[in-house]
PDB file of C-alpha atoms in Angstrom:
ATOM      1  CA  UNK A1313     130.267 103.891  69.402  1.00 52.00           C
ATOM      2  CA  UNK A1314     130.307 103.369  73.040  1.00 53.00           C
ATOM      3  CA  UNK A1315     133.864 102.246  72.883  1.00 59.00           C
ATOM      4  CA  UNK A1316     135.218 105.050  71.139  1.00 60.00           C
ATOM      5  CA  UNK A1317     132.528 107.926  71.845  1.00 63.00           C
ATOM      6  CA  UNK A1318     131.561 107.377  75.509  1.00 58.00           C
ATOM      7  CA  UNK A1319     130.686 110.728  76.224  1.00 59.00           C
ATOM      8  CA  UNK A1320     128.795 111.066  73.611  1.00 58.00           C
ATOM      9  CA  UNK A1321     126.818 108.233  74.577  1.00 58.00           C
ATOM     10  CA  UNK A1322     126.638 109.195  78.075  1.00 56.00           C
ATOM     11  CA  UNK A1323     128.516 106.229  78.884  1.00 58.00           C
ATOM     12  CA  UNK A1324     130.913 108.483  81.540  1.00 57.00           C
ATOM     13  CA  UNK A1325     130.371 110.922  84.791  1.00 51.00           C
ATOM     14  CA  UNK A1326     131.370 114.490  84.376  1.00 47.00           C
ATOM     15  CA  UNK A1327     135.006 113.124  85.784  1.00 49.00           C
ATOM     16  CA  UNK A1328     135.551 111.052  82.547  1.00 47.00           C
ATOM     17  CA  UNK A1329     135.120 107.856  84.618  1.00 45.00           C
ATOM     18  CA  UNK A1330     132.826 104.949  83.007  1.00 44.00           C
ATOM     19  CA  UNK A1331     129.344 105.190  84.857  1.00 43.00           C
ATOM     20  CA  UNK A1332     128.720 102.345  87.183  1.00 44.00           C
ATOM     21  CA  UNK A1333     125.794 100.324  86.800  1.00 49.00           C
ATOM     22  CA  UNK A1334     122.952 101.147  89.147  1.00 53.00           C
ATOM     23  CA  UNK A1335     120.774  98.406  90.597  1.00 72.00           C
ATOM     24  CA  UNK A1336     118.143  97.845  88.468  1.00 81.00           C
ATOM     25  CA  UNK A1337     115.256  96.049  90.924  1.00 84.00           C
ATOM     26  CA  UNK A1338     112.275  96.786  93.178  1.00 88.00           C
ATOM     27  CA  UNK A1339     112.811  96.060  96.744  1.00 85.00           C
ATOM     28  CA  UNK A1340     109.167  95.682  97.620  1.00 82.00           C
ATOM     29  CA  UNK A1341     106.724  93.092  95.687  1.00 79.00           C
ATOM     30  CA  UNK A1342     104.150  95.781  95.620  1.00 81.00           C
ATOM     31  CA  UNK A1343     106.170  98.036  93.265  1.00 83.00           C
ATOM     32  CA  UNK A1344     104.355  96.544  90.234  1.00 83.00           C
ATOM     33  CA  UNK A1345     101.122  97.404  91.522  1.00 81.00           C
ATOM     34  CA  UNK A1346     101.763 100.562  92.473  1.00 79.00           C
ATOM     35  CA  UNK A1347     103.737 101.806  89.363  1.00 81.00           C
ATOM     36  CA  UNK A1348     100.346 100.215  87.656  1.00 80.00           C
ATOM     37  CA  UNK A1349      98.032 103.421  89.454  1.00 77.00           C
ATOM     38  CA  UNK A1350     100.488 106.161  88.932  1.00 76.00           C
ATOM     39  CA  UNK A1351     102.579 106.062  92.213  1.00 76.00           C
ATOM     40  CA  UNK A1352     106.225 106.418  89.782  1.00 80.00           C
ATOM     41  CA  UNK A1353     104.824 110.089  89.777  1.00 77.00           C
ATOM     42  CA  UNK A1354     102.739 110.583  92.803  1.00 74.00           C
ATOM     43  CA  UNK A1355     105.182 109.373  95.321  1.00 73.00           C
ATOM     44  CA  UNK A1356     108.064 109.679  92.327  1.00 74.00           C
ATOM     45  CA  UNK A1357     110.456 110.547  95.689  1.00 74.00           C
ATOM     46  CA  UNK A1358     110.149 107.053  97.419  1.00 78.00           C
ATOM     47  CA  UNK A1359     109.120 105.237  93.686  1.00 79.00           C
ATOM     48  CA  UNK A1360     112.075 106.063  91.832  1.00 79.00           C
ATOM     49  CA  UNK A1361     114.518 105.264  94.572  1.00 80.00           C
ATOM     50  CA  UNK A1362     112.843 101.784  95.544  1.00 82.00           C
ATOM     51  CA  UNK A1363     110.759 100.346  92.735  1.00 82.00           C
ATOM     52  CA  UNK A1364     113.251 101.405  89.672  1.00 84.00           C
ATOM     53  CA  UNK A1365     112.261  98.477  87.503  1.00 86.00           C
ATOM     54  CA  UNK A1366     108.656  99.236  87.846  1.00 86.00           C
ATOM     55  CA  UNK A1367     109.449 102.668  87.140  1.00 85.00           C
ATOM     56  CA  UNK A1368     111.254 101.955  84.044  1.00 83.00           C
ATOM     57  CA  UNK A1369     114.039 103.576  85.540  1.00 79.00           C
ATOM     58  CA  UNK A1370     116.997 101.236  83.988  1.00 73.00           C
ATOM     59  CA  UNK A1371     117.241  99.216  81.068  1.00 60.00           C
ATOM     60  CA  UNK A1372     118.115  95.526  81.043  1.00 50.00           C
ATOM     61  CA  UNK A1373     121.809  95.947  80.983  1.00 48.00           C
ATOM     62  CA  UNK A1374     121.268  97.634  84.539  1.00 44.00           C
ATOM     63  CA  UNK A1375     122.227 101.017  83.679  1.00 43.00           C
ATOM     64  CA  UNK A1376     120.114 104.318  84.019  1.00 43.00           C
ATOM     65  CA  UNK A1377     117.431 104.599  80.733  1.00 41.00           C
ATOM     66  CA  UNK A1378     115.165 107.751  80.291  1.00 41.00           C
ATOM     67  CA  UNK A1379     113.856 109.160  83.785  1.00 46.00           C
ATOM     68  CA  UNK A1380     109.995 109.578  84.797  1.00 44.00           C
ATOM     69  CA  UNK A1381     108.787 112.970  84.248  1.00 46.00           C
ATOM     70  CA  UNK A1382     107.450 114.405  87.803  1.00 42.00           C
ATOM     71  CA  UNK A1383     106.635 117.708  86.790  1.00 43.00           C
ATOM     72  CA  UNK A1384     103.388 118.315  85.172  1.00 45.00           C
ATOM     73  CA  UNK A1385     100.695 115.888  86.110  1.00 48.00           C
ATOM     74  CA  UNK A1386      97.295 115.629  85.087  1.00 64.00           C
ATOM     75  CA  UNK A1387      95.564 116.693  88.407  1.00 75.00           C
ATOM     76  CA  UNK A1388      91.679 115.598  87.531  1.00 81.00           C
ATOM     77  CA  UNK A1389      88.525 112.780  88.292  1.00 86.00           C
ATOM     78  CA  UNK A1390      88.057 110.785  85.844  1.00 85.00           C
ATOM     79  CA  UNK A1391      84.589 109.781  87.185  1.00 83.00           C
ATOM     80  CA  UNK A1392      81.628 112.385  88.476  1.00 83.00           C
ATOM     81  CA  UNK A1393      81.472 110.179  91.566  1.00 82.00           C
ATOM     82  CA  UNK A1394      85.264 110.670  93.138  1.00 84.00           C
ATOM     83  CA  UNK A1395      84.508 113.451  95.439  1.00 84.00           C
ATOM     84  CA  UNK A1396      81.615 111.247  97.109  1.00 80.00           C
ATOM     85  CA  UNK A1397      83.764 108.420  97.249  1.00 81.00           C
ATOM     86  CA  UNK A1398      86.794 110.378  98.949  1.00 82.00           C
ATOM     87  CA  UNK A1399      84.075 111.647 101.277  1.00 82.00           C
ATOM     88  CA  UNK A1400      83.100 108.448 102.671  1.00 80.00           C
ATOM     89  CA  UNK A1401      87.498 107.119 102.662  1.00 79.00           C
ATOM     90  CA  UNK A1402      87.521 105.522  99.672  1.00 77.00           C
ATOM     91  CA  UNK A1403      90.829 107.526  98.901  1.00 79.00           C
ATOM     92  CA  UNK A1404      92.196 104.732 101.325  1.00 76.00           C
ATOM     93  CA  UNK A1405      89.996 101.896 101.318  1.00 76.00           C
ATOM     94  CA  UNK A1406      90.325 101.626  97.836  1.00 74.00           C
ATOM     95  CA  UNK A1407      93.585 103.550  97.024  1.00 75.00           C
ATOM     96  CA  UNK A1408      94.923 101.301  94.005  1.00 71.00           C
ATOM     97  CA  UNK A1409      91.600 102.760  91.882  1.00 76.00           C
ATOM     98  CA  UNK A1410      91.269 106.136  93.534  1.00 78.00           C
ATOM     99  CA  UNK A1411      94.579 107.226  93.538  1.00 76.00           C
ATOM    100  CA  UNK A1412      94.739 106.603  89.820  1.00 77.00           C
ATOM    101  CA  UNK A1413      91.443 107.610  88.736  1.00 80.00           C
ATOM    102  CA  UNK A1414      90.265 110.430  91.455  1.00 83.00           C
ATOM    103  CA  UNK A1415      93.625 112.506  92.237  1.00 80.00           C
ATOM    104  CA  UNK A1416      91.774 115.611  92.589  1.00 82.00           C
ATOM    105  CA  UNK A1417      88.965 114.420  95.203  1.00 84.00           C
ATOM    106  CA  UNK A1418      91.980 112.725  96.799  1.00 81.00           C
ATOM    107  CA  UNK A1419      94.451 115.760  97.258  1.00 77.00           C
ATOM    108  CA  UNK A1420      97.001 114.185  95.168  1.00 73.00           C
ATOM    109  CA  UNK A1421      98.517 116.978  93.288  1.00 65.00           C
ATOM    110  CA  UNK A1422      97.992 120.854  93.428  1.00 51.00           C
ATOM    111  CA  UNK A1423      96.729 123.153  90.818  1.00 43.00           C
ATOM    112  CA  UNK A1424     100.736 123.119  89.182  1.00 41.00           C
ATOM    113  CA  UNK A1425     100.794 119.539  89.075  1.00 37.00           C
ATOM    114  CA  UNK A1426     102.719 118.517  92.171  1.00 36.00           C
ATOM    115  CA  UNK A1427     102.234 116.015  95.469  1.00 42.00           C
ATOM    116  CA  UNK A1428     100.351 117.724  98.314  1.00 40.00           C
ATOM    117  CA  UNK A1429      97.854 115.416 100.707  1.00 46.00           C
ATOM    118  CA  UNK A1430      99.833 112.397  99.400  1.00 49.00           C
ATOM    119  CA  UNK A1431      98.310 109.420 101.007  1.00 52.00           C
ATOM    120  CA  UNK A1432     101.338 106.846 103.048  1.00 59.00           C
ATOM    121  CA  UNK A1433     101.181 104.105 100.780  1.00 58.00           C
ATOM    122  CA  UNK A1434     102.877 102.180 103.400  1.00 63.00           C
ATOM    123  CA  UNK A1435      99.786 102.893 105.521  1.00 74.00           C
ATOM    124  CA  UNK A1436      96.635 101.162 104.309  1.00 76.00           C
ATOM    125  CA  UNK A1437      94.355  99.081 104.875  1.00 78.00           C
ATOM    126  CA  UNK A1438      94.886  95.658 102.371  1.00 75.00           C
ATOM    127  CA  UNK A1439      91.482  94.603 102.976  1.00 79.00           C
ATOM    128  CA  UNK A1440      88.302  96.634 103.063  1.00 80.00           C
ATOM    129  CA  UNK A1441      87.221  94.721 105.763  1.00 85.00           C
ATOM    130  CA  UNK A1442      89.921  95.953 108.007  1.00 85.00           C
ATOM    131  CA  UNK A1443      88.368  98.695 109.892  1.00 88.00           C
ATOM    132  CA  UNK A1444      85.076  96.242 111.255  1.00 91.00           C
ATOM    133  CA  UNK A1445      88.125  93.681 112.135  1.00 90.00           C
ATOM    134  CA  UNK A1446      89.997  96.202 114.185  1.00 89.00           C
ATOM    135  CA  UNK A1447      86.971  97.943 115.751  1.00 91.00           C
ATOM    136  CA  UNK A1448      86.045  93.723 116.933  1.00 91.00           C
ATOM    137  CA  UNK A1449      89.467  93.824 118.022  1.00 86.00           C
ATOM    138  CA  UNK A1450      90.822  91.611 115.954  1.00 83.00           C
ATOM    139  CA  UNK A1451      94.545  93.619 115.943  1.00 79.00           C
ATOM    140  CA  UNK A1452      94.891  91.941 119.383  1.00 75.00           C
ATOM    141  CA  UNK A1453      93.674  88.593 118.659  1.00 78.00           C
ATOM    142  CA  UNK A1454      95.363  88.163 115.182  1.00 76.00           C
ATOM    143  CA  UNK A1455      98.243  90.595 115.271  1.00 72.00           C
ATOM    144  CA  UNK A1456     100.110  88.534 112.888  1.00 72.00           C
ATOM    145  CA  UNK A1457      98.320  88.983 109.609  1.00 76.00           C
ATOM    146  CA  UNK A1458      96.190  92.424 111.251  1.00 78.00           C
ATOM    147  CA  UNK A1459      99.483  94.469 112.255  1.00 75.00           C
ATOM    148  CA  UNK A1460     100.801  93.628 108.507  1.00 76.00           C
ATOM    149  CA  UNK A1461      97.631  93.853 106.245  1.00 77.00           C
ATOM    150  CA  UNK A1462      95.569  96.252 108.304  1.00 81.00           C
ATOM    151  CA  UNK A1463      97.857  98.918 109.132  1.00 79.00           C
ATOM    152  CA  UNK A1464      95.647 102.024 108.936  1.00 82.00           C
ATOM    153  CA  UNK A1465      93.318 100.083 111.419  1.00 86.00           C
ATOM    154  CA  UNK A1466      95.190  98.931 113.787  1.00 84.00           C
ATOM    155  CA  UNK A1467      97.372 102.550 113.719  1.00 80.00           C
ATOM    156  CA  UNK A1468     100.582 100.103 113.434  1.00 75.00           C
ATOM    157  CA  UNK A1469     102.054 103.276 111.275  1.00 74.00           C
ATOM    158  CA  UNK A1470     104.937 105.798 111.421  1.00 64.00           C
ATOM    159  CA  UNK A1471     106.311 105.788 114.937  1.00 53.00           C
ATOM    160  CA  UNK A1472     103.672 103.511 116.306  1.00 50.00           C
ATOM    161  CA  UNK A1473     104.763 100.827 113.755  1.00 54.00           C
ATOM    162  CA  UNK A1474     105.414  96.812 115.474  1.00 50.00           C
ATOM    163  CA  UNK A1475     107.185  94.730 113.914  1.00 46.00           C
ATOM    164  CA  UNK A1476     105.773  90.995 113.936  1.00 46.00           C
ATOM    165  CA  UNK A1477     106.855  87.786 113.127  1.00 42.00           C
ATOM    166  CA  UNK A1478     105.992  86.493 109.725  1.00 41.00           C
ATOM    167  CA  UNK A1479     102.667  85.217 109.313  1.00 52.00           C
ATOM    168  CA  UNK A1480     102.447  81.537 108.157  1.00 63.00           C
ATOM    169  CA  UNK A1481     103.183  81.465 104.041  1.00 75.00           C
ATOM    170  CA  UNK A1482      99.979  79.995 102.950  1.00 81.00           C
ATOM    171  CA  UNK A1483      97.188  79.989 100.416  1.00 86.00           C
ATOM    172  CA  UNK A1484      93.603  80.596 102.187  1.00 83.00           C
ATOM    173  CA  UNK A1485      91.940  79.214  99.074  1.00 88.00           C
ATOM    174  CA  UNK A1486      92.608  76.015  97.581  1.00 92.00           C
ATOM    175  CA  UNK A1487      91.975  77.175  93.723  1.00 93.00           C
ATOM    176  CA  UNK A1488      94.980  79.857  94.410  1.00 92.00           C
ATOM    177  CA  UNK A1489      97.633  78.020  92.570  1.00 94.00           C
ATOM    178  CA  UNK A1490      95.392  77.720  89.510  1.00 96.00           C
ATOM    179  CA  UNK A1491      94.457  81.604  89.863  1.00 94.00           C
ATOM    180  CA  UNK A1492      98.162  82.843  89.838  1.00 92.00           C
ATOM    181  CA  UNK A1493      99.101  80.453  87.013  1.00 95.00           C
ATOM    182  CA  UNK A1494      95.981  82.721  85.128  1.00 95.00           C
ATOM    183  CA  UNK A1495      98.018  85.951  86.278  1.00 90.00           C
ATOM    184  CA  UNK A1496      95.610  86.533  88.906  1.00 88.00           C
ATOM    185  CA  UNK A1497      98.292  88.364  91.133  1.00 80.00           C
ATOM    186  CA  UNK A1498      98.406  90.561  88.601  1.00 80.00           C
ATOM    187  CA  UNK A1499      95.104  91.359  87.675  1.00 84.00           C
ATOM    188  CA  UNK A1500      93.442  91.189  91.124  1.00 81.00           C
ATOM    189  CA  UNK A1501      96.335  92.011  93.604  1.00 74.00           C
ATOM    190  CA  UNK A1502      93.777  93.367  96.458  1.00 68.00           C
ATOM    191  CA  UNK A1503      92.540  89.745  97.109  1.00 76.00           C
ATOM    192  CA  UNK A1504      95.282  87.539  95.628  1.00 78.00           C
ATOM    193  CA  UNK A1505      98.463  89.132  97.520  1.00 72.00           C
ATOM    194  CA  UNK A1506      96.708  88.613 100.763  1.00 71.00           C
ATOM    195  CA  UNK A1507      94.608  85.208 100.634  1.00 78.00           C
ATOM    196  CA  UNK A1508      97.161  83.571  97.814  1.00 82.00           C
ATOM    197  CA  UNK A1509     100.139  84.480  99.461  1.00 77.00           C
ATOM    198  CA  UNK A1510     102.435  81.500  98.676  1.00 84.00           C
ATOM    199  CA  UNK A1511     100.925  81.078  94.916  1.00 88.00           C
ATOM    200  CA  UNK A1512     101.933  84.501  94.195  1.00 81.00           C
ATOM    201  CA  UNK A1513     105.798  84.082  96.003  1.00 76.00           C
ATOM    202  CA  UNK A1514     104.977  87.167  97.940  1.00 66.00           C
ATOM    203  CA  UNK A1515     106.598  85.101 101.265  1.00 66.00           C
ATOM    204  CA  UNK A1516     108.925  81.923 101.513  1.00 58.00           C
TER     205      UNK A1516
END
C-alpha cells in the first residue's frame, strides 16, 4: 500500500514529494518527566517541538504518528487542598504534582481549556530546599550546582540567566547505582536526577 497508494497513506506533502522523516527524540532528559504531569498539553508549544518522543509525537520508523490534542483540557483540582497549596508556592516548589493534579489553583488553563499563568518550566527550583540555600547565600558560594538546580532562587532565569561550567558528574549517595538499576530515576526524579546524577546518565 504505501508503495503504490502513498497519498492515501499520507506517505507524501501536498507537492507529491515523499515526506521526510522528522527527528524523532527529546533534546532535554527531563522530557520524560514532564510529558509524565501533562506538560505535552500545558506547554504543548515548547513540548511538541522539543520532547517529540515523550510526546508520542513519531512512531519508531521516525516519521510523524497521531498529534497531541491541545484543545480542550480538563481545567480542575483533583484534591480539596490545591488552592492552599498554590497559596503557600507549591505550584513551583512542587510543580511535577501540582501542575498535574491542581491546574486550576495553579492558573494553568482558562475556563475554554487553554494555557494562561503557565509556570517556566525551565525556571524552578529542583530542590525544595532551594529557597533557605539561596536566602544563606549559597548561589554565591556554590554557583555550580545552585545556578543549575535552583534557578527560581537564585533568579538565574530569562535574561538574567549564567551560564556555568558543568558541575562534577557524580552520585551524592553511594546506594545510587542500585536505586537507578530499580528505575528509581523514573519513579522519584525530584531526588534521583539531582543527587544520582551519573547513575541516571543525566551528565558524562
Amino acid at each position: 500500500m504505501s508503495k503504490n497508494c502513498k497519498k492515501s497513506c499520507s506517505q507524501c506533502t501536498s507537492g507529491g514529494k515523499e515526506e521526510e522523516k522528522v527527528n524523532c527524540d527529546d533534546n532535554n532528559y527531563l522530557c520524560p518527566i514532564w510529558a509524565k504531569v501533562g506538560h505535552c498539553r500545558i506547554n504543548a508549544a515548547f513540548m511538541l517541538k522539543n520532547c517529540k518522543k515523550s510526546c508520542s509525537q513519531c512512531t519508531s520508523g521516525g516519521k510523524e504518528e497521531e498529534k497531541v490534542d491541545i484543545g480542550e483540557v480538563k481545567c480542575d483540582d483533583n484534591n480539596y487542598l490545591c488552592p492552599i497549596w498554590a497559596k503557600v508556592g507549591h505550584c513551583r516548589i512542587n510543580a511535577a504534582f501540582m501542575l498535574k493534579n491542581c491546574k486550576k489553583s495553579c492558573s494553568q488553563c482558562t475556563s475554554g481549556g487553554k494555557e494562561e499563568g503557565e509556570v517556566d518550566i525551565d525556571c524552578l527550583d529542583g530542590n525544595t530546599h532551594c529557597k533557605d540555600w539561596a536566602e544563606s547565600g549559597e548561589c554565591h558560594r556554590n554557583p555550580g550546582y545552585m545556578l543549575n538546580n535552583c534557578k527560581k532562587s537564585c533568579n538565574n532565569c530569562g535574561q538574567n540567566s549564567q551560564s556555568y561550567g558543568a558541575e562534577p558528574c557524580a552520585d551524592e549517595n553511594s546506594k545510587c547505582g542500585a536505586w537507578a538499576k530499580m528505575g528509581e530515576c523514573k519513579s522519584n526524579p525530584e531526588y534521583m536526577l539531582f543527587y544520582c546524577k551519573k547513575s541516571c546518565q543525566v551528565c558524562k
